[in-house]
Every structure is written in C-alpha cells, then in structure tokens.
Coordinates of N, CA and C in Angstrom, one line a residue:
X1 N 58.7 4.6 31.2 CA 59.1 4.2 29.9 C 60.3 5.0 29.5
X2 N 61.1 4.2 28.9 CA 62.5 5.0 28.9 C 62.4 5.4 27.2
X3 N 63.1 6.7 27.6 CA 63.1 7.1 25.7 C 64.0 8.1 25.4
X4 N 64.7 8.4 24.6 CA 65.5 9.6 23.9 C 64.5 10.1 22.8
X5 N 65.3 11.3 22.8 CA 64.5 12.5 21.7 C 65.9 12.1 20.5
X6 N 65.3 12.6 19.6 CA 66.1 12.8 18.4 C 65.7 13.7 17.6
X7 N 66.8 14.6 17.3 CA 66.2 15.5 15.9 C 66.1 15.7 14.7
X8 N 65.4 16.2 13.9 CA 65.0 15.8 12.5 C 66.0 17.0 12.1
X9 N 66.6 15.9 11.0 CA 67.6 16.7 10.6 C 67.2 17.8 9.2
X10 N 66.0 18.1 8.6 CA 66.0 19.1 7.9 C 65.2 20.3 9.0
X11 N 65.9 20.3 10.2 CA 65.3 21.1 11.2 C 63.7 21.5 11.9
X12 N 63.1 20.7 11.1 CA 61.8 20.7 11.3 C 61.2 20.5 13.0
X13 N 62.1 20.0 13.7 CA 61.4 19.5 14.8 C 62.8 18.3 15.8
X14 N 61.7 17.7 16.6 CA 62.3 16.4 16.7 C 61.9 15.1 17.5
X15 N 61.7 13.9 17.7 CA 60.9 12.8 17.7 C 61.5 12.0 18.5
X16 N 60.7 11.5 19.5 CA 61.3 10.5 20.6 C 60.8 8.9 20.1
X17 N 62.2 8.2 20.7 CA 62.2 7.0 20.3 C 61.8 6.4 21.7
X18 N 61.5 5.6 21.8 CA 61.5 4.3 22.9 C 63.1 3.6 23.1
X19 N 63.3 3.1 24.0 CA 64.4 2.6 24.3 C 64.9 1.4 25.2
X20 N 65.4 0.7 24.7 CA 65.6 -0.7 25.6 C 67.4 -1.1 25.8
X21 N 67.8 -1.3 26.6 CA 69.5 -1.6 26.8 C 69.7 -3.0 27.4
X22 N 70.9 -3.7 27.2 CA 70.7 -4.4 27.7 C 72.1 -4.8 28.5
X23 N 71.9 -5.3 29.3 CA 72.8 -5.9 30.8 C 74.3 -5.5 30.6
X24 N 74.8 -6.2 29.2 CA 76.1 -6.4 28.8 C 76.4 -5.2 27.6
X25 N 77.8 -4.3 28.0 CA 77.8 -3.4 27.0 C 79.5 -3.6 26.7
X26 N 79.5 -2.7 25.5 CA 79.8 -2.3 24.8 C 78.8 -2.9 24.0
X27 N 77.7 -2.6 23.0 CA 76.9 -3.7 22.0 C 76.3 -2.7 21.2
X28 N 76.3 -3.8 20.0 CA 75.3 -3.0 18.7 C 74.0 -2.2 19.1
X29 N 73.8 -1.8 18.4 CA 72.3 -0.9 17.9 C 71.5 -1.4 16.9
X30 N 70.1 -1.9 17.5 CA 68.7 -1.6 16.5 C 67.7 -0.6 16.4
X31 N 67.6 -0.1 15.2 CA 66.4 0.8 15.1 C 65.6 -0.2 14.9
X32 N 64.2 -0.2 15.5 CA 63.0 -0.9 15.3 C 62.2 -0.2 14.4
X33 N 62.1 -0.5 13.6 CA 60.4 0.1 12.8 C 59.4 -0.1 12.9
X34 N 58.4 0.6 13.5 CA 57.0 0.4 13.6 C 56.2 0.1 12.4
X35 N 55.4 -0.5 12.6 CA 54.3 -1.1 12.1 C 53.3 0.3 11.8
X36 N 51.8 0.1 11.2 CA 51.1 1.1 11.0 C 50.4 1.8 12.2
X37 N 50.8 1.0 13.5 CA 50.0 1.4 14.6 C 50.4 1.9 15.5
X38 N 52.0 2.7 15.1 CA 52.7 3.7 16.3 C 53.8 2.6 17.1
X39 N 53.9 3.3 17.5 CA 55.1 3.0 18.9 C 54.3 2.4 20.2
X40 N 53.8 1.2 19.5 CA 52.6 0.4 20.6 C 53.1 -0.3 21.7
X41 N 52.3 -1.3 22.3 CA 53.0 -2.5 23.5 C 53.2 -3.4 22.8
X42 N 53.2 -3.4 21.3 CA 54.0 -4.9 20.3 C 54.8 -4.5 20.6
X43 N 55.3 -2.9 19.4 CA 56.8 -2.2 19.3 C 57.3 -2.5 20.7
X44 N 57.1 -1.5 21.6 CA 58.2 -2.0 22.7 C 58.4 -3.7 23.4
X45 N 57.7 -4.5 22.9 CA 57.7 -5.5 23.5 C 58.8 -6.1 22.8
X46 N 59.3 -5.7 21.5 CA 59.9 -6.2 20.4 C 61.3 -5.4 21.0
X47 N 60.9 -4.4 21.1 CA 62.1 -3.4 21.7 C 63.2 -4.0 22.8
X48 N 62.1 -4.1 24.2 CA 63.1 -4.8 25.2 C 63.3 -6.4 24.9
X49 N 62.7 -7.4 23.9 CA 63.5 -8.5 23.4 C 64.7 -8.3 22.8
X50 N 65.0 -7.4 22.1 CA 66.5 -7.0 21.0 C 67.3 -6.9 22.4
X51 N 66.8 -6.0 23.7 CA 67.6 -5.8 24.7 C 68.0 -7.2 25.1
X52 N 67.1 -8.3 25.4 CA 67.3 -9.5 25.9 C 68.0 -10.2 24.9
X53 N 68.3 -9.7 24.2 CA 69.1 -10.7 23.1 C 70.5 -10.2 22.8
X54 N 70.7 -9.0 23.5 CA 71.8 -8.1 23.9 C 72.5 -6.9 23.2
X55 N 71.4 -6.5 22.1 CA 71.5 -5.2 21.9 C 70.9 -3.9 22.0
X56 N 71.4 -2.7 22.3 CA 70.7 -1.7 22.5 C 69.6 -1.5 21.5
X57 N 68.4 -1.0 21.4 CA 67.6 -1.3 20.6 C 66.5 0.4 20.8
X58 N 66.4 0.7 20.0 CA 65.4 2.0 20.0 C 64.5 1.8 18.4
X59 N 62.9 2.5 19.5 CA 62.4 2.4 17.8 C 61.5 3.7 18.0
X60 N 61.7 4.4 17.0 CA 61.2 5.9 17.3 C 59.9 5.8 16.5
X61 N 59.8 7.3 16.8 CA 57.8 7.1 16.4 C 58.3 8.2 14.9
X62 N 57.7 7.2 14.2 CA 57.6 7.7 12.3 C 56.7 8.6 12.4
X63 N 55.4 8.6 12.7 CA 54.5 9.2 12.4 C 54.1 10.6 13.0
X64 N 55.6 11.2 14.0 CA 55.5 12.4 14.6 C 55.1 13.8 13.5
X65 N 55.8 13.8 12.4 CA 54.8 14.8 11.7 C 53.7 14.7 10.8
X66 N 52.4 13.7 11.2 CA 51.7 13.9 11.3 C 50.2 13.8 12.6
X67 N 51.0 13.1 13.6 CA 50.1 12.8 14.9 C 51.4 12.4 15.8
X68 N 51.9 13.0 17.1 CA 52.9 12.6 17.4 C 52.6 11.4 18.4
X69 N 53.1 10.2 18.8 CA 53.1 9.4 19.6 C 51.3 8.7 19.6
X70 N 51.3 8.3 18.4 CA 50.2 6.7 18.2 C 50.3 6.0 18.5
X71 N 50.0 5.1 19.6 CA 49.6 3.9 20.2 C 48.3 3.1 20.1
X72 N 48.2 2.6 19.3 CA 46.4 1.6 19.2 C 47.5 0.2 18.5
X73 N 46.1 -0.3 18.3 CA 46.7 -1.8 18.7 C 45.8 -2.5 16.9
X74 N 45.8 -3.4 16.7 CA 45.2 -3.9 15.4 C 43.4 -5.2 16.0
X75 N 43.3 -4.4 17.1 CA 41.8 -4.8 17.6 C 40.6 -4.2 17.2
X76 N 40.5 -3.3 16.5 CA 39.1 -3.1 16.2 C 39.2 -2.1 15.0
X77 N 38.4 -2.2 14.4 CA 37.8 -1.6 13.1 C 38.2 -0.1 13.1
X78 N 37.8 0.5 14.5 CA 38.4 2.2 14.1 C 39.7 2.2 14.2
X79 N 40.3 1.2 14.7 CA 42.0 1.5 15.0 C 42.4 1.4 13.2
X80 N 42.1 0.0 13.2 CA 42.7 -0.2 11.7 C 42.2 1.2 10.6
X81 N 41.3 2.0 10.6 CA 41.0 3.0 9.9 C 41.6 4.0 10.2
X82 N 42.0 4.1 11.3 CA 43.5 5.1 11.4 C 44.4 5.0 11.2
X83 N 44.9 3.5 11.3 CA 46.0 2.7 11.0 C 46.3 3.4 9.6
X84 N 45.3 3.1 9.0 CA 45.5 3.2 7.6 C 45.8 5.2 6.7
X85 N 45.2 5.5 7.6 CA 44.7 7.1 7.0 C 46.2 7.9 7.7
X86 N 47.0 6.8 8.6 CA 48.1 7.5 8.8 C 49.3 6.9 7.9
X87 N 49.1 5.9 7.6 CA 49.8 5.3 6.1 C 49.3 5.9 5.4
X88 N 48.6 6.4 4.7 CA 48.2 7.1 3.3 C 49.1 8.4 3.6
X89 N 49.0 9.1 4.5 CA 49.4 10.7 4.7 C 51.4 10.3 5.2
X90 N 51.5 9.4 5.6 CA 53.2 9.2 5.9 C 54.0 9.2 4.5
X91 N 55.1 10.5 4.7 CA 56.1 10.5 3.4 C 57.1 9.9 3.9
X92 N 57.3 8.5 2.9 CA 58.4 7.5 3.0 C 59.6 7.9 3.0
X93 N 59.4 9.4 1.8 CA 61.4 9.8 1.6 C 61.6 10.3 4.1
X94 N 60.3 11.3 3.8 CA 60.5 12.4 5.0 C 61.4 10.9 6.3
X95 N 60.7 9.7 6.0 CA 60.3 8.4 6.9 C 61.8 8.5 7.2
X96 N 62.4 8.0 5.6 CA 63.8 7.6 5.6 C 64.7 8.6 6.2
X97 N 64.6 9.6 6.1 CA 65.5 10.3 6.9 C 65.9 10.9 8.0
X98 N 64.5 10.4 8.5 CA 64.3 10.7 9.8 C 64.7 9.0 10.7
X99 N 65.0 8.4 10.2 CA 65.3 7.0 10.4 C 67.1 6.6 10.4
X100 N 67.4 7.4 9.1 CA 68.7 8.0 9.2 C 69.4 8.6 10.7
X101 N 68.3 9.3 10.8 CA 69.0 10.5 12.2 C 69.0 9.5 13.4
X102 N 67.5 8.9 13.7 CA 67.7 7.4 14.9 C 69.1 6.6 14.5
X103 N 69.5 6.0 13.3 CA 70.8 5.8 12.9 C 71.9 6.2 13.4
X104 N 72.1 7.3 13.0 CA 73.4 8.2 13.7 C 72.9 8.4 15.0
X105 N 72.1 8.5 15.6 CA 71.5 8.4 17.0 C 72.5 7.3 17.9
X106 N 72.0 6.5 17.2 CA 72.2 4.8 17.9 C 73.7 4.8 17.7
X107 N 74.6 5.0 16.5 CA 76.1 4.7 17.3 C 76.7 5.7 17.9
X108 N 75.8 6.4 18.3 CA 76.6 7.7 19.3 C 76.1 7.4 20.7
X109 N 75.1 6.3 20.8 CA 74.7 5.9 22.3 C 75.6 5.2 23.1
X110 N 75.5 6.1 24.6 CA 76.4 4.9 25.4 C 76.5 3.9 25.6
X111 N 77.6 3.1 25.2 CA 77.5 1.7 25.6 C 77.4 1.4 24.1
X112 N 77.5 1.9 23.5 CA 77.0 1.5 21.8 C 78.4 1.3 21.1
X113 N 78.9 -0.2 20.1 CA 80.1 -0.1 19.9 C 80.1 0.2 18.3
X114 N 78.8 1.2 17.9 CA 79.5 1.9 16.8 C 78.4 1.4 15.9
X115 N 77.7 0.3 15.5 CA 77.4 -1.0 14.4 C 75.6 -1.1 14.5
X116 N 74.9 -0.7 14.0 CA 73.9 -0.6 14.0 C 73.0 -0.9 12.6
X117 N 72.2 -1.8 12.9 CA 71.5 -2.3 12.0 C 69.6 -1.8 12.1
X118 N 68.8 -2.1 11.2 CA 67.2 -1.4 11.6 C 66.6 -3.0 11.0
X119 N 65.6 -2.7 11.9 CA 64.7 -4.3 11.9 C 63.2 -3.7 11.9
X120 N 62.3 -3.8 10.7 CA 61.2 -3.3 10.8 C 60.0 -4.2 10.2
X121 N 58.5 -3.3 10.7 CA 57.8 -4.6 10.4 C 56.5 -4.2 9.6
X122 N 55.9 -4.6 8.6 CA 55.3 -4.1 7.7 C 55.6 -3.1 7.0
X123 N 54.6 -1.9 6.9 CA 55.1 -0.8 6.8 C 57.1 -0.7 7.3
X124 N 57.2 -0.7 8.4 CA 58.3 -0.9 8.8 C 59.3 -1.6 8.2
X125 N 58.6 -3.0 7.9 CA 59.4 -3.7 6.5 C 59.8 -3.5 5.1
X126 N 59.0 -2.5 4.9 CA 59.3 -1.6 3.6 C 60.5 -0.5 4.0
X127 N 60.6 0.2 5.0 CA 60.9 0.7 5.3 C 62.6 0.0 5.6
X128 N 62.5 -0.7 5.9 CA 63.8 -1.4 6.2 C 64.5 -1.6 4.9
X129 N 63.6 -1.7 3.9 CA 64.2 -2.5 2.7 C 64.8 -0.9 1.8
X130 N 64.2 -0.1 2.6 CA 64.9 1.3 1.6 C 66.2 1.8 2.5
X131 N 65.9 1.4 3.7 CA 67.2 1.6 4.5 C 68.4 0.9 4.0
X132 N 68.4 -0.1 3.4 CA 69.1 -1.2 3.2 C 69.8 -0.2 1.9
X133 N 68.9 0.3 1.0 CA 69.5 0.9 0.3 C 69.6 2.1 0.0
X134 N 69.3 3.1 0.7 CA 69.6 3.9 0.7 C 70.5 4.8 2.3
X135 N 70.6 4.1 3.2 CA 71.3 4.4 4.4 C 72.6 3.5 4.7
X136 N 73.8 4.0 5.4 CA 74.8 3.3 5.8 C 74.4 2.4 6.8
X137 N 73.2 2.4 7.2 CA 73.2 1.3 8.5 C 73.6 0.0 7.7
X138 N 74.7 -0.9 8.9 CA 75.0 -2.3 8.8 C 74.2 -3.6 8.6
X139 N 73.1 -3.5 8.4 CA 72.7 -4.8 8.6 C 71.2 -3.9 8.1
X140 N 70.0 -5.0 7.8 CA 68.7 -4.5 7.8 C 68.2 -6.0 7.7
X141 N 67.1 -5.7 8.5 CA 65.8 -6.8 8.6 C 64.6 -6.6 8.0
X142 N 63.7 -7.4 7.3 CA 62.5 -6.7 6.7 C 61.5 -8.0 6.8
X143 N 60.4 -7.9 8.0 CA 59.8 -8.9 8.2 C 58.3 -8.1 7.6
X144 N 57.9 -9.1 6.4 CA 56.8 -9.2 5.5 C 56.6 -7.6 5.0
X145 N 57.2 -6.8 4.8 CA 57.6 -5.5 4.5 C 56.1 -5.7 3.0
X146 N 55.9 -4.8 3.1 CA 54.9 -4.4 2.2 C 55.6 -3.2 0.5
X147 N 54.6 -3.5 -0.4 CA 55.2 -3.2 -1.9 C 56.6 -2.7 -2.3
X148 N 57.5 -4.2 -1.7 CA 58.5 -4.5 -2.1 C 58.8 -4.7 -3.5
X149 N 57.8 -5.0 -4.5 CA 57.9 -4.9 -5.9 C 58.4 -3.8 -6.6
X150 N 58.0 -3.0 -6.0 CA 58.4 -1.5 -6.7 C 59.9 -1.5 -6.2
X151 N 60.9 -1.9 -5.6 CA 62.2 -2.0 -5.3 C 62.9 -2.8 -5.9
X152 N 62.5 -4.0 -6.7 CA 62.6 -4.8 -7.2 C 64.0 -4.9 -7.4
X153 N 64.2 -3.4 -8.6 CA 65.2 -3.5 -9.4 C 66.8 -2.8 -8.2
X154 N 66.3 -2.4 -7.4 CA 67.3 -1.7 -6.6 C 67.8 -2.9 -5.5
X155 N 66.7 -3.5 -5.5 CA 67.1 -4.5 -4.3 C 68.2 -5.7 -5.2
X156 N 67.8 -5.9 -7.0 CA 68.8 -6.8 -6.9 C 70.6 -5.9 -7.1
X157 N 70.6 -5.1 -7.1 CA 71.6 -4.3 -7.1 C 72.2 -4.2 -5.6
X158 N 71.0 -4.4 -4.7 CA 71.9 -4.0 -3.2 C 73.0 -5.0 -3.2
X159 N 74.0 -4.0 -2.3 CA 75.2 -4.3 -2.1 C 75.3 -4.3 -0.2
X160 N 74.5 -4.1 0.5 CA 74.5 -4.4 2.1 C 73.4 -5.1 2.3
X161 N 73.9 -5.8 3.5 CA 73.1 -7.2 4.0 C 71.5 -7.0 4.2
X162 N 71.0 -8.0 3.9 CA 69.6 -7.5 4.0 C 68.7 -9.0 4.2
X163 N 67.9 -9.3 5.4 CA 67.5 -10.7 5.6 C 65.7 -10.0 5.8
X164 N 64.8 -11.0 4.5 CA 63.6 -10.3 4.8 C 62.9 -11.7 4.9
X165 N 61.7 -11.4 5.6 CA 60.5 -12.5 6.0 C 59.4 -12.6 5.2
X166 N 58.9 -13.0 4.7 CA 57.7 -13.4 3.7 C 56.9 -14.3 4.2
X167 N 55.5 -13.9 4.3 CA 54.8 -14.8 4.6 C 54.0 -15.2 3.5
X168 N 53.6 -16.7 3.6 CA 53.2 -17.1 2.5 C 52.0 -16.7 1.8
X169 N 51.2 -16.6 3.0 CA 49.6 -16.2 2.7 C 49.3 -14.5 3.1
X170 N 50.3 -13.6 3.0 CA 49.9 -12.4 3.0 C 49.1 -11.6 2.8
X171 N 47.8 -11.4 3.0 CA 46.6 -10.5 2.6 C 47.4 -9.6 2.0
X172 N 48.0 -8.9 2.3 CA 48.8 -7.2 1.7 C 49.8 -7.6 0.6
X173 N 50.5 -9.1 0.5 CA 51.1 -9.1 -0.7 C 51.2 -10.3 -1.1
X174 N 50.5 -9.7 -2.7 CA 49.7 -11.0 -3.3 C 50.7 -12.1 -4.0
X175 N 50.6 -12.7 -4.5 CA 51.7 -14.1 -4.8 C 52.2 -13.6 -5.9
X176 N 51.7 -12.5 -7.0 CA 52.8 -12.1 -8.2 C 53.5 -10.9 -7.3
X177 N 53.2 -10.5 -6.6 CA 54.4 -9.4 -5.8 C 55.4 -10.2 -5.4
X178 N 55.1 -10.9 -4.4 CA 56.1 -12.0 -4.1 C 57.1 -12.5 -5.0
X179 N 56.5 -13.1 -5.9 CA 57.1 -13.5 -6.9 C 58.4 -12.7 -7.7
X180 N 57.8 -11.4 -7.6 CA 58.8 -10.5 -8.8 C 59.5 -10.2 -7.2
X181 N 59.4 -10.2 -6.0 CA 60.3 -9.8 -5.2 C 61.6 -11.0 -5.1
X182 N 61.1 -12.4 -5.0 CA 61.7 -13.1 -5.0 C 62.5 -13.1 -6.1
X183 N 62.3 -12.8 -7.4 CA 63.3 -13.1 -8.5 C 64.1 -11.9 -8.5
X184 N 63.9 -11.4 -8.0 CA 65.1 -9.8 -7.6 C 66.7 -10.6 -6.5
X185 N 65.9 -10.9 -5.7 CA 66.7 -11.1 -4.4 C 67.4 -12.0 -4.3
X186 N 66.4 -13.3 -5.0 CA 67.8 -14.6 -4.2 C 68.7 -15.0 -5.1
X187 N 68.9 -14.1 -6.2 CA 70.3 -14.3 -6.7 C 71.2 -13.4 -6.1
X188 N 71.3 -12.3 -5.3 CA 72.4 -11.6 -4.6 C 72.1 -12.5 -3.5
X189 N 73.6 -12.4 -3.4 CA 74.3 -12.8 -2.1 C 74.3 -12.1 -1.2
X190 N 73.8 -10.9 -1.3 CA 73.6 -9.8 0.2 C 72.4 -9.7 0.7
X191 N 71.5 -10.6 0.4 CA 70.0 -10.6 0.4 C 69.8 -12.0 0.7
X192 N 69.6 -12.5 2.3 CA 68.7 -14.0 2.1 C 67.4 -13.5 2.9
X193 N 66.5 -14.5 1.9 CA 65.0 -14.1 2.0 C 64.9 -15.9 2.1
X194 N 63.3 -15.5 2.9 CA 62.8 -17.0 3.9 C 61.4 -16.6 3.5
X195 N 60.0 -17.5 2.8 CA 58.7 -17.8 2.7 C 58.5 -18.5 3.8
X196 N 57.4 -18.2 4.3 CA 56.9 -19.0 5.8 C 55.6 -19.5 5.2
X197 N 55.1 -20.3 5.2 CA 54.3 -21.2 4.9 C 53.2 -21.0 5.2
X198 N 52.0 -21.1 4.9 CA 50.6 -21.0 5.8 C 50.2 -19.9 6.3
X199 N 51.3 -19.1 6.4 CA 51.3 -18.1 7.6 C 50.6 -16.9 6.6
X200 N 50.1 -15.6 8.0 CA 49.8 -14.3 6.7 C 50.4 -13.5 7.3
X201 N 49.8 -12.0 7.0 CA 50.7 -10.9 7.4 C 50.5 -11.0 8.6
X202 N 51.9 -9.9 8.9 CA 52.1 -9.7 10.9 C 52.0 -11.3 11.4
X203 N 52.7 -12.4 11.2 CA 52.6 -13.7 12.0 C 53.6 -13.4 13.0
X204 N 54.7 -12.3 13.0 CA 55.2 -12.8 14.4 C 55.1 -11.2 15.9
X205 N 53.5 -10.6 15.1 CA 53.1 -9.7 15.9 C 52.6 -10.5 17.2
X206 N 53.1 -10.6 18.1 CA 52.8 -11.2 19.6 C 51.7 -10.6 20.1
X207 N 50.4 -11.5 20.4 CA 49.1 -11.4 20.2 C 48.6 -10.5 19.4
X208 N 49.0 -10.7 18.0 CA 48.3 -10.2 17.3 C 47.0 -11.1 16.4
X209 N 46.2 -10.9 15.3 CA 45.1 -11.7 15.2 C 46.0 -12.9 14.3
X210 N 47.1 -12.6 13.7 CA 47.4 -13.8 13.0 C 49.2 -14.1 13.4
X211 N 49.2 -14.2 14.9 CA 50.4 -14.4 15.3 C 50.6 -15.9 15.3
X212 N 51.8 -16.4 14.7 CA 52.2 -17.9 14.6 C 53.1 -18.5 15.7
X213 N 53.4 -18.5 16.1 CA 54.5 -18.8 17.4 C 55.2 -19.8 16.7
X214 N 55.1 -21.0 15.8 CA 56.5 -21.4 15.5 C 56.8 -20.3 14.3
X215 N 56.4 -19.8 13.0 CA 56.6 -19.2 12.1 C 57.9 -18.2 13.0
X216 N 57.5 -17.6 14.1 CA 57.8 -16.4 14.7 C 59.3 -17.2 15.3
X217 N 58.9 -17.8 15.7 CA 59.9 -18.6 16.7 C 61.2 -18.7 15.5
X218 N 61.1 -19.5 14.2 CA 62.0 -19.4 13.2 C 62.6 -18.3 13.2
X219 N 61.7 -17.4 12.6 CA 62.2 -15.8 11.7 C 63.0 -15.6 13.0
X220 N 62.8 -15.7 14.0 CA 63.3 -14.5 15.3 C 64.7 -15.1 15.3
X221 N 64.7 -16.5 15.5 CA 66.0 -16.9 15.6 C 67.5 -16.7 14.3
X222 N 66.6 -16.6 13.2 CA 67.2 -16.4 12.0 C 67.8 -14.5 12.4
X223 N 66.7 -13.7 12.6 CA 67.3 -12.7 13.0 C 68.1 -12.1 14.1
X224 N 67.8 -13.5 15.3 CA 69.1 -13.0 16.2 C 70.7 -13.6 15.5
X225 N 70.5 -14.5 14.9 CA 71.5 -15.0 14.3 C 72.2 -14.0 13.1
X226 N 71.6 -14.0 12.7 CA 71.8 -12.3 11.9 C 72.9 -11.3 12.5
X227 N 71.8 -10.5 13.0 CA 72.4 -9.3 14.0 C 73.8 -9.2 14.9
X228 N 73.5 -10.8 15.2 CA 74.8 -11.3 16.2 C 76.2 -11.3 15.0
X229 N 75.8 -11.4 13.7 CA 76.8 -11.8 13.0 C 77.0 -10.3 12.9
X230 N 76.4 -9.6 12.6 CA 76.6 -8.2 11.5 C 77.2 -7.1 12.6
X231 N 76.6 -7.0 13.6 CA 76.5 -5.6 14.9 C 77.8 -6.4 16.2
X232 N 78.4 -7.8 16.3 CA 78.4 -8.3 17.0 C 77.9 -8.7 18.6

C-alpha cells in the first residue's frame, strides 16, 4: 500500500496519507476525505479511482490524534459505535489544518502541476465544505457532507468553487437542514449543488448498505467533470 507521511504543522506530530498516481503526469492533486470509518478499502478504492481518472490523489488519515490508522467498515453495530465516539472526540478546526498541510503536500508532489482540489465524504463532506472556505485549495467536492446548516451563512459568501451532493432521503440530514443549505448556495455562482432523489446517506459508498450505482454513477461523473475543469 503506497503512502506518504505528512506533518502537522502546529508540530505536534505527523500523519500518513494513502496514495494513488496515475499513468499520465504532470496532473492535479486530490485530497480525499474520509468518512467516519478511517482510511478504509472504500477510501482507498475511491483513492486509486481519482488515479484512474488521472489525478494524483491522497487521502490522509484525520483521526491520527486520536487513534492513528482506523480501518472498519460500516458492517456491524460495534464498528458504527466507534465510528461515532471517534466523531464525537475529532476537532474539526485541529481537522482543517491538518488537511491544509495534505494541501501543501499535494502541490509539492512529483508529477503534481501545482492545482489541487479536496473531495470528501460525510463527515469528510463537511469537511470539504470548510475547506472551501477557509483553505486555498482550488476546487472542493462535498458529497452529502453532514451539518452543513451551521455554514450556511459563510457558504453563501464563498467565493471558490465548490460542487456538493445531497441526497434526498438522508437519515443524518433532515429536509429543514437541507433546505436552509440549499437557500444559502444556489444563488452563488461558485457553488453548484445536485439533490439525488430516493437516495440516503453514503449512496455512492461502493458496497456500502445504501450504495446507489446510478445516483453514484451521476455524482461521479459530475465530479470528474469538475475536477477536470478546475485541476486540469
């Protein structure tokens, strides 16, 4: 398994990412965001796709200060209960900045032409949406990102690109969250957001319990089309 270290820049330490490259270089950079379940076989499965879609792509593990390198999966009752108790204990600012440093990471990688965007998923989708505004990264993805309401007002102010996924039937985010997210966003022009119908959270977690394959099939192509525009 291929991976770079990266260091946390208030000196605390430092955290390996997973790493995927692909065939043809000079090419953009994605940071991937994990989900609540670590740096699993979704994340990297997600990881070497961005490679097959021809960007360098790394997704580092968030949760190194407080359990370094979690891998479980969203199959059984005790996973999801750790899932969770490591979301309760994760500081989002500590998140963001350490997400930062993968950032500067990524356009300093070989073969990297500089342009780097973060594509994350739940938790990670939240995460992406603070990236958006509070980091220089070029581009951000936020697929079904979780209590995006509380950003509301920053998000309609963002001024860098930002394409997020919404599912329609979300257990984690209820139809008035949605709602006050949606009337933030789709009047800026730096923000296109897509409702997916039917679908719930995690639909384009690949075998996951509520994976959609066309829902997924959409969003993915919407965000290679994306990426391709922003990172070239």
């Amino acid at each position: 398994m291929a991976e770079i270290t990266i260091k946390a820049t208030d000196g605390s330490g430092e955290f390996f990412a997973y790493i995927a490259r692909p065939k043809t270089k000079p090419a953009g950079a994605v940071v991937v965001i994990q989900e609540i379940f670590g740096v699993n076989a979704g994340m990297r499965a997600i990881t070497d796709s961005l490679a097959d879609w021809g960007f360098i792509a790394l997704c580092p593990d968030l949760f190194w200060r407080i359990e370094p390198r979690v891998d479980i999966t969203d199959r059984t009752q005790a996973e999801w209960d750790k899932a969770f108790s490591l979301f309760k204990a994760f500081d989002q600012d500590k998140g963001v900045e350490d997400l930062k440093a993968a950032v500067a990471a990524a356009r300093g990688l070989e073969g990297a032409n500089g342009k780097v965007a973060t594509m994350g998923f739940c938790l990670g989708g939240r995460m992406a949406a603070l990236m958006a505004i509070r980091s220089d990264a070029d581009a951000n993805v936020s697929y079904y990102g979780v209590g995006l309401e509380g950003l509301a007002a920053e998000l309609r102010a963002l001024k860098r690109p930002l394409l997020m996924h919404i599912a329609e039937k979300d257990r984690f985010v209820p139809k008035e969250a949605q709602g006050a997210v949606l009337a933030a966003v789709l009047p800026n022009p730096h923000i296109a957001a897509h409702v997916y119908p039917d679908v719930d959270h995690a639909f384009a977690r690949v075998n996951g319990q509520h994976w959609d394959g066309r829902a997924a099939a959409i969003a993915n192509g919407r965000t290679a089309e994306f990426l391709a525009r922003h990172l070239g």
